[in-house]
Coordinates of C-alpha atoms in Angstrom, one line a residue:
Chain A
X1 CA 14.3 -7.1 17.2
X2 CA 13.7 -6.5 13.8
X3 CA 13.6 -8.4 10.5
X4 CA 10.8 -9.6 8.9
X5 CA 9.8 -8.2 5.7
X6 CA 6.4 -8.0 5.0
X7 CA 6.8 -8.0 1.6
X8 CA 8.6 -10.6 -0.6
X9 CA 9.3 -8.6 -3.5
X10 CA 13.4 -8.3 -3.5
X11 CA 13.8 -6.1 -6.3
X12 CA 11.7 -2.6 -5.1
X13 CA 14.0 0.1 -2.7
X14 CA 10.7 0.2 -1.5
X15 CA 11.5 -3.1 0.7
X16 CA 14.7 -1.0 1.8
X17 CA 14.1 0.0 5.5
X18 CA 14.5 3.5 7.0
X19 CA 16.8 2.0 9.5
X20 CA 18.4 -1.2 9.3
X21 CA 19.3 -2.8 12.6
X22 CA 21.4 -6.1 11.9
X23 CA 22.8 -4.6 8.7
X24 CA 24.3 -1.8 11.1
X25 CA 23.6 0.5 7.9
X26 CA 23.3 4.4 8.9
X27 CA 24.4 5.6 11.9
X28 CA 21.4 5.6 13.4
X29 CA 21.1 2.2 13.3
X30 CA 17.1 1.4 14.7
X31 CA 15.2 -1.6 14.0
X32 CA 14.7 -2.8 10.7
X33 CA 11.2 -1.9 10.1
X34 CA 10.5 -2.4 6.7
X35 CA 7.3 0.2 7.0
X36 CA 8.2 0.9 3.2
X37 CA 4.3 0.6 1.9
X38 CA 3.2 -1.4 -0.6
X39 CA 0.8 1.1 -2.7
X40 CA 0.9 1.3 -6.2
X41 CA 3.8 1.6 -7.6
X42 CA 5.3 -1.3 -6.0
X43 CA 8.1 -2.9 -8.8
X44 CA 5.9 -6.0 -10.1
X45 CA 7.5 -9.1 -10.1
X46 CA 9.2 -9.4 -14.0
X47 CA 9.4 -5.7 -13.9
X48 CA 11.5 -4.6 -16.2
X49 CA 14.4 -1.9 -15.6
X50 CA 11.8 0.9 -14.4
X51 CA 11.9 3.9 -12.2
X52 CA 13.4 2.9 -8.8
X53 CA 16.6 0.4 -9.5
X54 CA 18.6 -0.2 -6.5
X55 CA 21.3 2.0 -6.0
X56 CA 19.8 4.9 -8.6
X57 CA 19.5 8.2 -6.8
X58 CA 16.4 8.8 -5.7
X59 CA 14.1 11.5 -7.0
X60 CA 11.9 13.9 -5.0
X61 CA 8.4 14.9 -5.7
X62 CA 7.5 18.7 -5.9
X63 CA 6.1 18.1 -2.4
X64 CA 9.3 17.1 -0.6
X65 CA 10.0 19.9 1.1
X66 CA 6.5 20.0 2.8
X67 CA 6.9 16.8 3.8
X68 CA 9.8 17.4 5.6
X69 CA 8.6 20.5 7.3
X70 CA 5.6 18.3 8.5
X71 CA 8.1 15.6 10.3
X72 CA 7.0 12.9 7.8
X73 CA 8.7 9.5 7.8
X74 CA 10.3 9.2 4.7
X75 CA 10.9 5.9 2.7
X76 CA 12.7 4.9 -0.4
X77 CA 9.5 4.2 -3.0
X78 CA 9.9 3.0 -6.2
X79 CA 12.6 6.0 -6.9
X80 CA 11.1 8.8 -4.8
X81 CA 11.7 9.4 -1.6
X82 CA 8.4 9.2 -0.2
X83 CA 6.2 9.9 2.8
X84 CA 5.1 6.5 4.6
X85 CA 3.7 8.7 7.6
X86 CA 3.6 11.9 8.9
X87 CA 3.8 12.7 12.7
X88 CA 0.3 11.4 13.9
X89 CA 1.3 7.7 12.4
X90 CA -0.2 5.3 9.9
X91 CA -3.3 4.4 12.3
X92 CA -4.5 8.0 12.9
X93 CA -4.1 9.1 9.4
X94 CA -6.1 6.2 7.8
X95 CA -8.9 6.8 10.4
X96 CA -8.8 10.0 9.9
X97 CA -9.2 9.7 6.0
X98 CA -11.9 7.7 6.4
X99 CA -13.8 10.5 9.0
X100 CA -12.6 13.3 7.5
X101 CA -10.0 14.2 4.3
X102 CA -6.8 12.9 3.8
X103 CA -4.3 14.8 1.6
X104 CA -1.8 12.7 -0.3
X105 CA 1.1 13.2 -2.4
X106 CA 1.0 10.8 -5.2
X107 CA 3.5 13.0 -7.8
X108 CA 5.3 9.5 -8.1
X109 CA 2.7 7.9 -10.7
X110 CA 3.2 8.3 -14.2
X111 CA 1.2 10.7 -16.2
X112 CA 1.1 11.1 -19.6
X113 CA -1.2 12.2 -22.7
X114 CA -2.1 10.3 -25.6
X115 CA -2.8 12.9 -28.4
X116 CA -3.9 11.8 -32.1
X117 CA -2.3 14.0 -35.1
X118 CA -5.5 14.0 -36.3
X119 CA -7.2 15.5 -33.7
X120 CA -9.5 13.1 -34.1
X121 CA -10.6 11.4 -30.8
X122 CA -11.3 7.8 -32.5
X123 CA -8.0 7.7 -33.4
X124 CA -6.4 8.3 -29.7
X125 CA -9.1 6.0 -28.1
X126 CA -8.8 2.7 -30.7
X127 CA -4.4 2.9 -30.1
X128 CA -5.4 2.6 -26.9
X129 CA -7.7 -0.3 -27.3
X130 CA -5.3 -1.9 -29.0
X131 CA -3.0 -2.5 -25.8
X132 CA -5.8 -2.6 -22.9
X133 CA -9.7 -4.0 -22.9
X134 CA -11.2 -1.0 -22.0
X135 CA -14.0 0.3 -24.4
X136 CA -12.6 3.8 -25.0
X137 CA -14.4 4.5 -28.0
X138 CA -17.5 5.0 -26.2
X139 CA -15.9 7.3 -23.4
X140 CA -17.7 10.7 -23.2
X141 CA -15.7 14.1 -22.7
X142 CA -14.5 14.0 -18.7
X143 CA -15.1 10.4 -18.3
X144 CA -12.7 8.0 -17.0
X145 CA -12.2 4.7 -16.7
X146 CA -10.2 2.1 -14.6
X147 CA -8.2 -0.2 -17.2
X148 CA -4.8 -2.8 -17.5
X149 CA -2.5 -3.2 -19.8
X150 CA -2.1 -6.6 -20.7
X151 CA 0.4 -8.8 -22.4
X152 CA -0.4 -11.5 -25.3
X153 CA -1.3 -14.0 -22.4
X154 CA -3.5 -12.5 -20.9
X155 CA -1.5 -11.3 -18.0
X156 CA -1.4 -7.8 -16.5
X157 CA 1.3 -5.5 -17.3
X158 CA -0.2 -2.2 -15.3
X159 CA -3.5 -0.9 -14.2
X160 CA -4.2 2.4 -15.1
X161 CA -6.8 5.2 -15.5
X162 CA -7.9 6.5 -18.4
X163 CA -9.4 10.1 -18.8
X164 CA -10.9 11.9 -22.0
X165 CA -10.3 15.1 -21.4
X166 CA -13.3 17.6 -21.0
X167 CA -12.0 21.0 -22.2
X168 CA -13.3 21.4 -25.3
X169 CA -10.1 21.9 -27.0
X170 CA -8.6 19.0 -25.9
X171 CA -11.5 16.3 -26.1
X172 CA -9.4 14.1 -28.4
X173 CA -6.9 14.1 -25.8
X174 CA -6.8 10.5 -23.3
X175 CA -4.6 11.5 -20.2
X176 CA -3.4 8.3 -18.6
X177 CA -2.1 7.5 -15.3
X178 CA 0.6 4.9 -14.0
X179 CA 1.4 3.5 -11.4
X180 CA 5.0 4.4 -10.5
X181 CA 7.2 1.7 -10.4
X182 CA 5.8 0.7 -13.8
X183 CA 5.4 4.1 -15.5
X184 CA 8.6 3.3 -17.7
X185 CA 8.1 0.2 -18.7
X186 CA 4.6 1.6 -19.6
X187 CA 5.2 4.7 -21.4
X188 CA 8.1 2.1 -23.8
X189 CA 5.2 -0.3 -24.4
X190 CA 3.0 2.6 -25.4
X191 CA 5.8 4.1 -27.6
X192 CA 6.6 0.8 -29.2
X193 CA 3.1 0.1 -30.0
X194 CA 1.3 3.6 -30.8
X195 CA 1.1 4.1 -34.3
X196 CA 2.6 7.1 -35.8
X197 CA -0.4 9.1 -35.3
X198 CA -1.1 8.8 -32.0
X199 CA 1.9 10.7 -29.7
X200 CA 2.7 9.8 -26.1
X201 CA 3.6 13.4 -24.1
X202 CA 4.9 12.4 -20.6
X203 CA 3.4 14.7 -17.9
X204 CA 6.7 14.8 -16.9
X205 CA 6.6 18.2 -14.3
X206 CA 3.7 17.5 -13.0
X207 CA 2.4 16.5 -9.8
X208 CA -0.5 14.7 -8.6
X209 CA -2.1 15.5 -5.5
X210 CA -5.4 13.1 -3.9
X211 CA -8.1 14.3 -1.6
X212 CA -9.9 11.8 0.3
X213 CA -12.9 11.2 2.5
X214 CA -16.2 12.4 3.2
X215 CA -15.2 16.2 3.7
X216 CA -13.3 16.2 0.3
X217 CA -15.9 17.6 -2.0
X218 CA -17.0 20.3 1.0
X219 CA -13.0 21.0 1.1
X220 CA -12.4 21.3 -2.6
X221 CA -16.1 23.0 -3.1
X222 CA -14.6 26.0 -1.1
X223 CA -12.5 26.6 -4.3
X224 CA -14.4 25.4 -7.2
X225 CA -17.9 24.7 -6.5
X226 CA -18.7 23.2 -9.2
X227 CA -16.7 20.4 -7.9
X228 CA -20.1 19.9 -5.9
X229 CA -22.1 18.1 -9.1
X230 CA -19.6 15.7 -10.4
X231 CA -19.8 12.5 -10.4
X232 CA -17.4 9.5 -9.6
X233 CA -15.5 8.9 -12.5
X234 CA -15.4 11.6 -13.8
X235 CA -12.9 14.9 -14.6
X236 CA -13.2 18.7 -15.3
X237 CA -10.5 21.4 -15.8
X238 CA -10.0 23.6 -13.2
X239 CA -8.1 26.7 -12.4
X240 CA -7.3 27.5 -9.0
X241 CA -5.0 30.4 -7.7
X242 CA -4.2 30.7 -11.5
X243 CA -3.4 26.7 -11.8
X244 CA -4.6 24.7 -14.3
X245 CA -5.9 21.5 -12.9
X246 CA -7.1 18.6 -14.4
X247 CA -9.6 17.2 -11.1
X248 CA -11.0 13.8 -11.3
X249 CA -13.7 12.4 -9.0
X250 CA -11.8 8.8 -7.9
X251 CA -9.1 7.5 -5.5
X252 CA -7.7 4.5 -3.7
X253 CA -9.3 4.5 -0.7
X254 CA -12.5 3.6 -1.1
X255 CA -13.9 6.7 -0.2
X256 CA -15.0 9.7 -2.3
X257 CA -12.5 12.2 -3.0
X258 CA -10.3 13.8 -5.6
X259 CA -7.3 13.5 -7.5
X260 CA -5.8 16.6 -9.0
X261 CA -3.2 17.0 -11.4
X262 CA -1.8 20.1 -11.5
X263 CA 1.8 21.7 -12.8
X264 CA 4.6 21.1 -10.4
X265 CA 5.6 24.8 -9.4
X266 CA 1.8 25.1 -8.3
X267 CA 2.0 21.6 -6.6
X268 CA 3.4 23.9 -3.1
X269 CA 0.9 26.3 -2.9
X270 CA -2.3 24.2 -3.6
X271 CA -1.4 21.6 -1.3
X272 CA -0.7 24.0 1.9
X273 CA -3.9 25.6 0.6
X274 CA -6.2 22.3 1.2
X275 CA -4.0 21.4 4.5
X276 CA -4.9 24.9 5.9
X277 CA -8.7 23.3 5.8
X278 CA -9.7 21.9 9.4
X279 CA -11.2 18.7 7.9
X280 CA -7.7 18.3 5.8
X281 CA -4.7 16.4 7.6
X282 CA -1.7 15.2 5.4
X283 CA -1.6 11.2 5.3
X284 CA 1.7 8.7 3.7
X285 CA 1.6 6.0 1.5
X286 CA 1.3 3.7 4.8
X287 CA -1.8 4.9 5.1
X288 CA -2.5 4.6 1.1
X289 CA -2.4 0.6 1.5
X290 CA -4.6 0.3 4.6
X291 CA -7.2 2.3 3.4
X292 CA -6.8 0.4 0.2
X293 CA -6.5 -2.9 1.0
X294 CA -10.1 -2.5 2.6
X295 CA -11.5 -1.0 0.1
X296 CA -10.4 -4.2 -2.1
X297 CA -8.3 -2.9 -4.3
X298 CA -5.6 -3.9 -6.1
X299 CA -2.4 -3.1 -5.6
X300 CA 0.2 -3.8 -8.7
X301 CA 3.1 -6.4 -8.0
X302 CA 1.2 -7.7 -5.8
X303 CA -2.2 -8.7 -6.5
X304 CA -1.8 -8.5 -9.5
X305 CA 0.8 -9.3 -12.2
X306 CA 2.3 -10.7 -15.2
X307 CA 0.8 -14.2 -14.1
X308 CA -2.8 -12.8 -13.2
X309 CA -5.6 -12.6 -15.7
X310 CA -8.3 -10.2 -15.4
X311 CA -10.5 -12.5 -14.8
X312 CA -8.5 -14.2 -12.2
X313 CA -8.4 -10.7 -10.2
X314 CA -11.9 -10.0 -10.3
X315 CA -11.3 -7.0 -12.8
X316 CA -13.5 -8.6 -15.8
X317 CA -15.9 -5.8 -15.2
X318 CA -13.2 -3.5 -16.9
X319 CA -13.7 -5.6 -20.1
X320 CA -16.3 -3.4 -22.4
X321 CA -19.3 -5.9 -23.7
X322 CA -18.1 -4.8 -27.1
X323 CA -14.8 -5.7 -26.7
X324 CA -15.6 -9.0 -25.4
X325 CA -17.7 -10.1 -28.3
X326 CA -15.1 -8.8 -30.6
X327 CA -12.5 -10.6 -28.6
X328 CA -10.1 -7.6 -30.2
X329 CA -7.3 -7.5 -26.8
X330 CA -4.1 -9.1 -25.5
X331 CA -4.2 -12.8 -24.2
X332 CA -7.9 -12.2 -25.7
X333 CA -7.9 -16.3 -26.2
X334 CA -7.1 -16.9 -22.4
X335 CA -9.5 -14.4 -21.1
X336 CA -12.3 -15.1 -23.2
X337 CA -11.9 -19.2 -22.1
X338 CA -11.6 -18.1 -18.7
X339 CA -14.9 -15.9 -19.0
X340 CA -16.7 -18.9 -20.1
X341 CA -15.7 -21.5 -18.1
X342 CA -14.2 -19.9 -14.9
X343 CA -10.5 -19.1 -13.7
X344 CA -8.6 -21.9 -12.4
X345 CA -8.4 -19.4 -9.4
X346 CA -9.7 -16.4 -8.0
X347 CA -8.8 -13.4 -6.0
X348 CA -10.4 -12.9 -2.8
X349 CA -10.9 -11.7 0.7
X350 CA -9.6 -12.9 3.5
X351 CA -10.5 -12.5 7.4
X352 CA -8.2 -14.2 9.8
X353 CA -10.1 -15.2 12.9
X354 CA -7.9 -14.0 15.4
X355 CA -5.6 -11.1 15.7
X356 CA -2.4 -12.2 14.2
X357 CA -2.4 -10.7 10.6
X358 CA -0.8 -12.8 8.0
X359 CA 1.3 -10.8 5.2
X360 CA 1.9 -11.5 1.5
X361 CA 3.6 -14.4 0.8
X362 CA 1.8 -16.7 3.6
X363 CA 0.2 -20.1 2.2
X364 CA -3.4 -20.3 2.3
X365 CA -4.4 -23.9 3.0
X366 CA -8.0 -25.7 2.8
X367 CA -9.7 -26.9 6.1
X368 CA -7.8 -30.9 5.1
X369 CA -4.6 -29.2 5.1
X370 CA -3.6 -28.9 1.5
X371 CA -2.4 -25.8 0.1
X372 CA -4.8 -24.1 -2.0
X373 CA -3.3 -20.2 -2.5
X374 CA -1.1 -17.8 -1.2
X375 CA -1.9 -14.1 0.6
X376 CA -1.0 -11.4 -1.9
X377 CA -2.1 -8.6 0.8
X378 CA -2.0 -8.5 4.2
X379 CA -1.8 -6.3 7.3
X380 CA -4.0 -4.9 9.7
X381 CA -7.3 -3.0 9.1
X382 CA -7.7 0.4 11.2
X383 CA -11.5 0.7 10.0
X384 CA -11.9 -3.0 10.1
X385 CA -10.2 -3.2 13.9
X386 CA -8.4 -6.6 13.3
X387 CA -6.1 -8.5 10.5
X388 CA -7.5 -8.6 6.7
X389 CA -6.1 -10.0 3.6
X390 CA -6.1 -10.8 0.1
X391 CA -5.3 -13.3 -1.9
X392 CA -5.4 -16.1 -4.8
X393 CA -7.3 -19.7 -3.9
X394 CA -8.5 -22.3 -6.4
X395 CA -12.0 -21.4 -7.2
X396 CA -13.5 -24.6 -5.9
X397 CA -12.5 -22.6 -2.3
X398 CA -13.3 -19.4 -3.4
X399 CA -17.0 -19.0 -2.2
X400 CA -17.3 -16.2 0.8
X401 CA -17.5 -18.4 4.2
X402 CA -15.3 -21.1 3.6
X403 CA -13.1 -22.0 6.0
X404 CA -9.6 -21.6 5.0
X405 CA -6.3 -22.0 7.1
X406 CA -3.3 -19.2 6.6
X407 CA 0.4 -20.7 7.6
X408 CA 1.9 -17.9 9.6
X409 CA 5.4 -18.9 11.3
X410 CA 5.2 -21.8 10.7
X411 CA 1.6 -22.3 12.5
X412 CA -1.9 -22.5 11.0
X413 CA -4.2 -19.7 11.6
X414 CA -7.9 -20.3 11.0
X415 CA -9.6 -17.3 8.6
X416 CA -12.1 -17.5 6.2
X417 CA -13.3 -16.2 2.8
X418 CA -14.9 -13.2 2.8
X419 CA -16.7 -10.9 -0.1
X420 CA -14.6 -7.7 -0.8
X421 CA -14.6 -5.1 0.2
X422 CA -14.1 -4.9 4.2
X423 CA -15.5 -1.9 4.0
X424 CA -17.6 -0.8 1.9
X425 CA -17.2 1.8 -0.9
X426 CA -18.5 5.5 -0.5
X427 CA -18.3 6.7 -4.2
X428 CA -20.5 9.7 -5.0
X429 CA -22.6 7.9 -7.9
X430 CA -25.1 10.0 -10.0
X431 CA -26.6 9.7 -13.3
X432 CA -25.0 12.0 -15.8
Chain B
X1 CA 20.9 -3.7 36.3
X2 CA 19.9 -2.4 32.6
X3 CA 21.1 -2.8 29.0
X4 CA 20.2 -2.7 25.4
X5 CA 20.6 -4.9 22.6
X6 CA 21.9 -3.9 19.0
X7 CA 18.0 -5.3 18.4
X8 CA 16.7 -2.6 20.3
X9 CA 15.4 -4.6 23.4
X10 CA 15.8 -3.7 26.7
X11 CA 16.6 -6.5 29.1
X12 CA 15.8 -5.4 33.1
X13 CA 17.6 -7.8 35.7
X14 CA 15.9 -8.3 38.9
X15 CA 17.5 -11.1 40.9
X16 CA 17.2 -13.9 38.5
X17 CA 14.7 -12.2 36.9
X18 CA 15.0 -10.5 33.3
X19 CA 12.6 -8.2 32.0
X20 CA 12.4 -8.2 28.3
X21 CA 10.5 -5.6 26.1
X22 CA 11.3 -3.0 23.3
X23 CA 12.7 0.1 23.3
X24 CA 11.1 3.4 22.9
X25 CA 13.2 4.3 20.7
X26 CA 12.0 0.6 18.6
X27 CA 8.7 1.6 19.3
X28 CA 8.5 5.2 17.7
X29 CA 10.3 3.2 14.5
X30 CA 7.3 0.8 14.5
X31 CA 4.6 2.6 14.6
X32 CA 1.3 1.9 15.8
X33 CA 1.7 -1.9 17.5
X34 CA -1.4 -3.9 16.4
X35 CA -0.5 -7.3 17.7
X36 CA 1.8 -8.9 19.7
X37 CA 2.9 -13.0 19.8
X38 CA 4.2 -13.7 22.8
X39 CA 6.3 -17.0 23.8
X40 CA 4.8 -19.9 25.5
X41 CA 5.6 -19.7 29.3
X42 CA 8.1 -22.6 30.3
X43 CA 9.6 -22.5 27.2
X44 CA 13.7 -22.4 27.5
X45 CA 15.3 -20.1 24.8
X46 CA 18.8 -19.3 23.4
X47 CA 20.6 -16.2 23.0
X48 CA 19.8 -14.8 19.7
X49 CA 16.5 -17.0 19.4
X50 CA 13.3 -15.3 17.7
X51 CA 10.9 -15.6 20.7
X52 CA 8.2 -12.8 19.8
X53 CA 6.6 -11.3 17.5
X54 CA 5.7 -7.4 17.0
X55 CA 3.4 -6.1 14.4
X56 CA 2.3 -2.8 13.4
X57 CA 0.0 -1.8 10.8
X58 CA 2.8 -2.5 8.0
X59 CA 4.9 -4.3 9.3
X60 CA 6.1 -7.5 11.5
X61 CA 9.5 -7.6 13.4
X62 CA 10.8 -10.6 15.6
X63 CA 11.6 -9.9 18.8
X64 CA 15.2 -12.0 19.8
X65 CA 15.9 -12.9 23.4
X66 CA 18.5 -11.4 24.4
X67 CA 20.4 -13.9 26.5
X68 CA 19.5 -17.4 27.5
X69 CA 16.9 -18.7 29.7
X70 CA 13.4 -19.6 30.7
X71 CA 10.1 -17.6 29.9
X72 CA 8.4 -17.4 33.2
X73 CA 6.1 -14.7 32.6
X74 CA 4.3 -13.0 29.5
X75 CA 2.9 -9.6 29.3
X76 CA -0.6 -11.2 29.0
X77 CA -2.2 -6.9 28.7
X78 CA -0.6 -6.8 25.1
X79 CA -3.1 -9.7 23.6
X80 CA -6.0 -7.1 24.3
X81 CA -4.0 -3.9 24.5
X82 CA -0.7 -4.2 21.8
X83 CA -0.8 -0.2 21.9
X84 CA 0.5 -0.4 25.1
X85 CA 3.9 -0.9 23.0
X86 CA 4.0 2.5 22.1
X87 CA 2.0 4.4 25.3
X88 CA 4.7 2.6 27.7
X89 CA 7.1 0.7 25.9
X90 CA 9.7 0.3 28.5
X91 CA 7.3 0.5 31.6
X92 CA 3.8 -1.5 30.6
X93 CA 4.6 -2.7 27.6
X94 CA 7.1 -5.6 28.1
X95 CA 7.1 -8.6 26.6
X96 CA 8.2 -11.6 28.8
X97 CA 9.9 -12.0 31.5
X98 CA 13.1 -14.5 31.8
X99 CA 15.1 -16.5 34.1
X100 CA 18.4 -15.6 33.2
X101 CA 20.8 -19.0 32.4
X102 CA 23.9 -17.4 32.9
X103 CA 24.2 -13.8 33.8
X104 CA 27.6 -12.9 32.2
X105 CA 25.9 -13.0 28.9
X106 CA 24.8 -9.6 29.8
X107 CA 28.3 -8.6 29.5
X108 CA 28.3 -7.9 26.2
X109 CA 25.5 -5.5 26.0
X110 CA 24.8 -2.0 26.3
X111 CA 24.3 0.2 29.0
X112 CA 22.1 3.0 28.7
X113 CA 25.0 5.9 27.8
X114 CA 26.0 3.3 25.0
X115 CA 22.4 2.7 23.2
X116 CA 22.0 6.4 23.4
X117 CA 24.8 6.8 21.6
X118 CA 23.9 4.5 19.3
X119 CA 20.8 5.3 18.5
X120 CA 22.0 9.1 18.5

């Protein structure tokens, strides 16, 4: 049967398939389903030589032996051998994130600390600044941020998040992370352009772990209650079972949760800790990009890229009002035009009407025919029930409602514009 | 009569008459089936022609008929039910149903003992 991939992007071992039917690859030769996700991490397109060329050996997160001792489906992901799904299957684990608390292993992004010789905080959060439009400056200790890199035209080199730290010894410490496929080409930019003051200390050894859903704070409050009174965004030290943890209040689901970065030779015990919870079922990275493609977000190589502006992607909300009036960022001059007088085109959502789902890459046209943008993300939405996308149209298109046509073999399928998210965003909010 | 395609379809000869679906084995390498395109019945295909479509929550495969002839029949359950794929793959969840062209073309497929092999 096999064949079609759902992604276009040639250069990721993430579009290698576990089996490969025509190829005759393996011994086990099974259809070529390319179930390879497409979360984070996914090499963008003009990515430079980063983690995960083809043919490298691929690395193994601290987790890898739980995976395997779970059954989980494992997949080639921008280096690492990763977990797509785990015996219960894609489906089950995103509803189940979205009911309960999904346990991920996300060890493959890049994390790293940005620490000023000074030990002055300014001086961290203005290098910083420098290379992304975020208004670090003004972050409080524990607060984080979503932010991108970008390049001199405005385009985006990597989204990231951006924590000051909250112990108080480390306060003038930002801890950033990657996505995967991009943390090397990241981590050189950053070394290139840091002044000598500021150093970049790879979190090399350690491994990131993401709880997910509406039981995650009752899960994780079992262990530290405090984690009870944070708010989204933000990030406390922890120690658990004699493990440091940095614990942030964010994910990529949509839901609340956690993410907790922790050293790797802890990474075994905490994680069998939270699955031993009854709310707590282990769920892959092909569950990652369902849950977030509803949430409506963004997904690097993808949706966005070198070519995307900020503004373009719907991401000018991670432009600080101070540093859009001092116009002090990368491709500041495209950005700030497109501010004023609208992107030539827009990210958005899109709803097919029937049940087909249309995958990145498929044209979008306008209701006279003409082509107008192209689906960046596509699949199937569990929580949803039916096909959802995302994707670039001309603005003049753009407006939720309008009736758009999506060229899927070869025939047109009707869908429309829709507001993002598909479904909407559970983030603990509270006034800190 | 029964055999297996390199594709991982089945193809199930009655008379005339050829059953076409995927194989459990295909199915547990998909994943959860959320839609299914079906050929148009009447249409005459090819050996080797892409005449369906299966797609699970990452991924879309073509399904390739597996010798020549005429759709006669479609599996008309898997518009409203594609997870019958995976409950039943080789019992309720076929795809079309073909009248076999030239019947020697299932020569050179698989029997059972060989896609188990394979497969193995």
């Amino acid at each position: 049967m096999p064949n079609t991939e759902p992604k276009t992007d040639k250069t990721t071992p993430a579009e290698a398939a576990p089996l490969r039917g025509r190829e005759g690859q393996g011994a086990g030769a099974g259809p070529r389903v390319s179930a390879a996700p497409s979360e984070s991490g996914g090499e963008g397109k003009g990515a430079g030589p980063g983690a995960g060329a083809v043919g490298a050996p691929l690395l193994r997160t601290p987790l890898y032996d739980q995976h395997i001792a779970l059954g989980a489906k494992m997949v080639p992901f921008a280096g690492y051998e990763m977990p797509v799904s785990y015996s219960s299957g894609i489906l089950k684990e995103h509803l189940h994130t979205r009911k309960a608390a999904g346990l991920f292993d996300v060890s493959h992004m890049g994390q790293a600390y940005l620490t000023p010789a000074d030990g002055r905080f300014e001086t961290a959060a203005r290098a910083l600044e420098a290379l992304a439009p975020g208004d670090f400056l003004s972050l409080a200790p524990g607060r984080q941020r979503y932010s991108l890199l970008l390049n001199d035209e405005g385009g985006i080199l990597d989204d990231f998040m951006v924590t000051r730290l909250a112990d108080e010894g480390r306060a003038h410490t930002l801890y950033l992370v990657v996505n995967a496929a991009r943390k090397a080409h990241d981590f050189a930019l950053l070394k290139e352009h840091l002044p000598a003051a500021v150093r970049l200390e790879e979190g090399e050894g350690r491994a990131l772990l993401a709880l997910q859903g509406p039981a995650a704070a009752s899960v994780l409050g079992r262990f530290s209650p405090e984690v009870a009174e944070m708010a989204f965004m933000t990030s406390v030290e922890l120690v658990v079972d004699g493990a440091r943890l940095h614990v942030s209040r964010s994910g990529y689901t949509g839901e609340d949760g956690f993410e907790l970065s922790l050293p790797a030779a802890s990474a075994p015990a905490l994680w069998q800790k939270l699955l031993a919870e009854p709310e707590v079922a282990p769920v892959g990275l092909g569950a990652r990009d369902s849950l977030r493609l509803e949430a409506g977000l963004c997904l690097y190589g993808h949706d966005i890229d070198e070519t995307t502006s900020p503004i373009e992607a719907g991401l000018g909300w991670t432009i600080g009002k101070r540093r859009r009036e001092a116009g002090d960022f990368p491709g500041a001059e495209r950005i700030l035009r497109e501010l004023a007088e609208g992107p030539p085109r827009k990210r958005v959502g899109i709803r097919p009407e029937g049940r087909a789902p249309a995958r990145e890459g498929a044209k979008v046209l306008s209701g006279e025919g003409d082509e107008i943008g192209v689906i960046t993300s596509g699949g199937y939405g569990p929580t949803v029930g039916g096909p959802i996308a995302m994707g670039y149209v001309e603005s003049a298109h753009a407006a939720p409602g309008t009736a758009v046509s999506l060229l899927v073999r070869g025939r047109r399928l009707p869908a429309r514009v829709v507001a993002l998210p598909f479904v909407p965003h559970r983030y603990v909010r509270r006034k800190t | 009569m029964e055999r297996y395609t390199e594709e991982h379809e089945y193809i199930r000869l009655e008379g005339d008459v050829a059953t076409v679906g995927i194989t459990d084995h295909a199915q547990e390498q998909l994943g959860d089936v959320v839609f299914v395109e079906l050929p148009e019945i009447g249409k005459t295909v090819a050996k080797g022609d892409e005449v369906a479509v299966v797609e699970s929550v990452k991924a879309a495969s073509e399904v390739y008929a597996p010798v020549s002839g005429e759709i006669v029949e479609v599996n008309e359950a898997l518009s409203d039910n594609p997870g019958l794929v995976n409950e039943d793959a080789e019992g309720e969840g076929w795809f079309f149903k073909l009248k076999v062209a030239d019947k020697s073309e299932l020569d050179g497929l698989m029997d059972r003992a060989a896609y188990d092999a394979m497969i193995a």
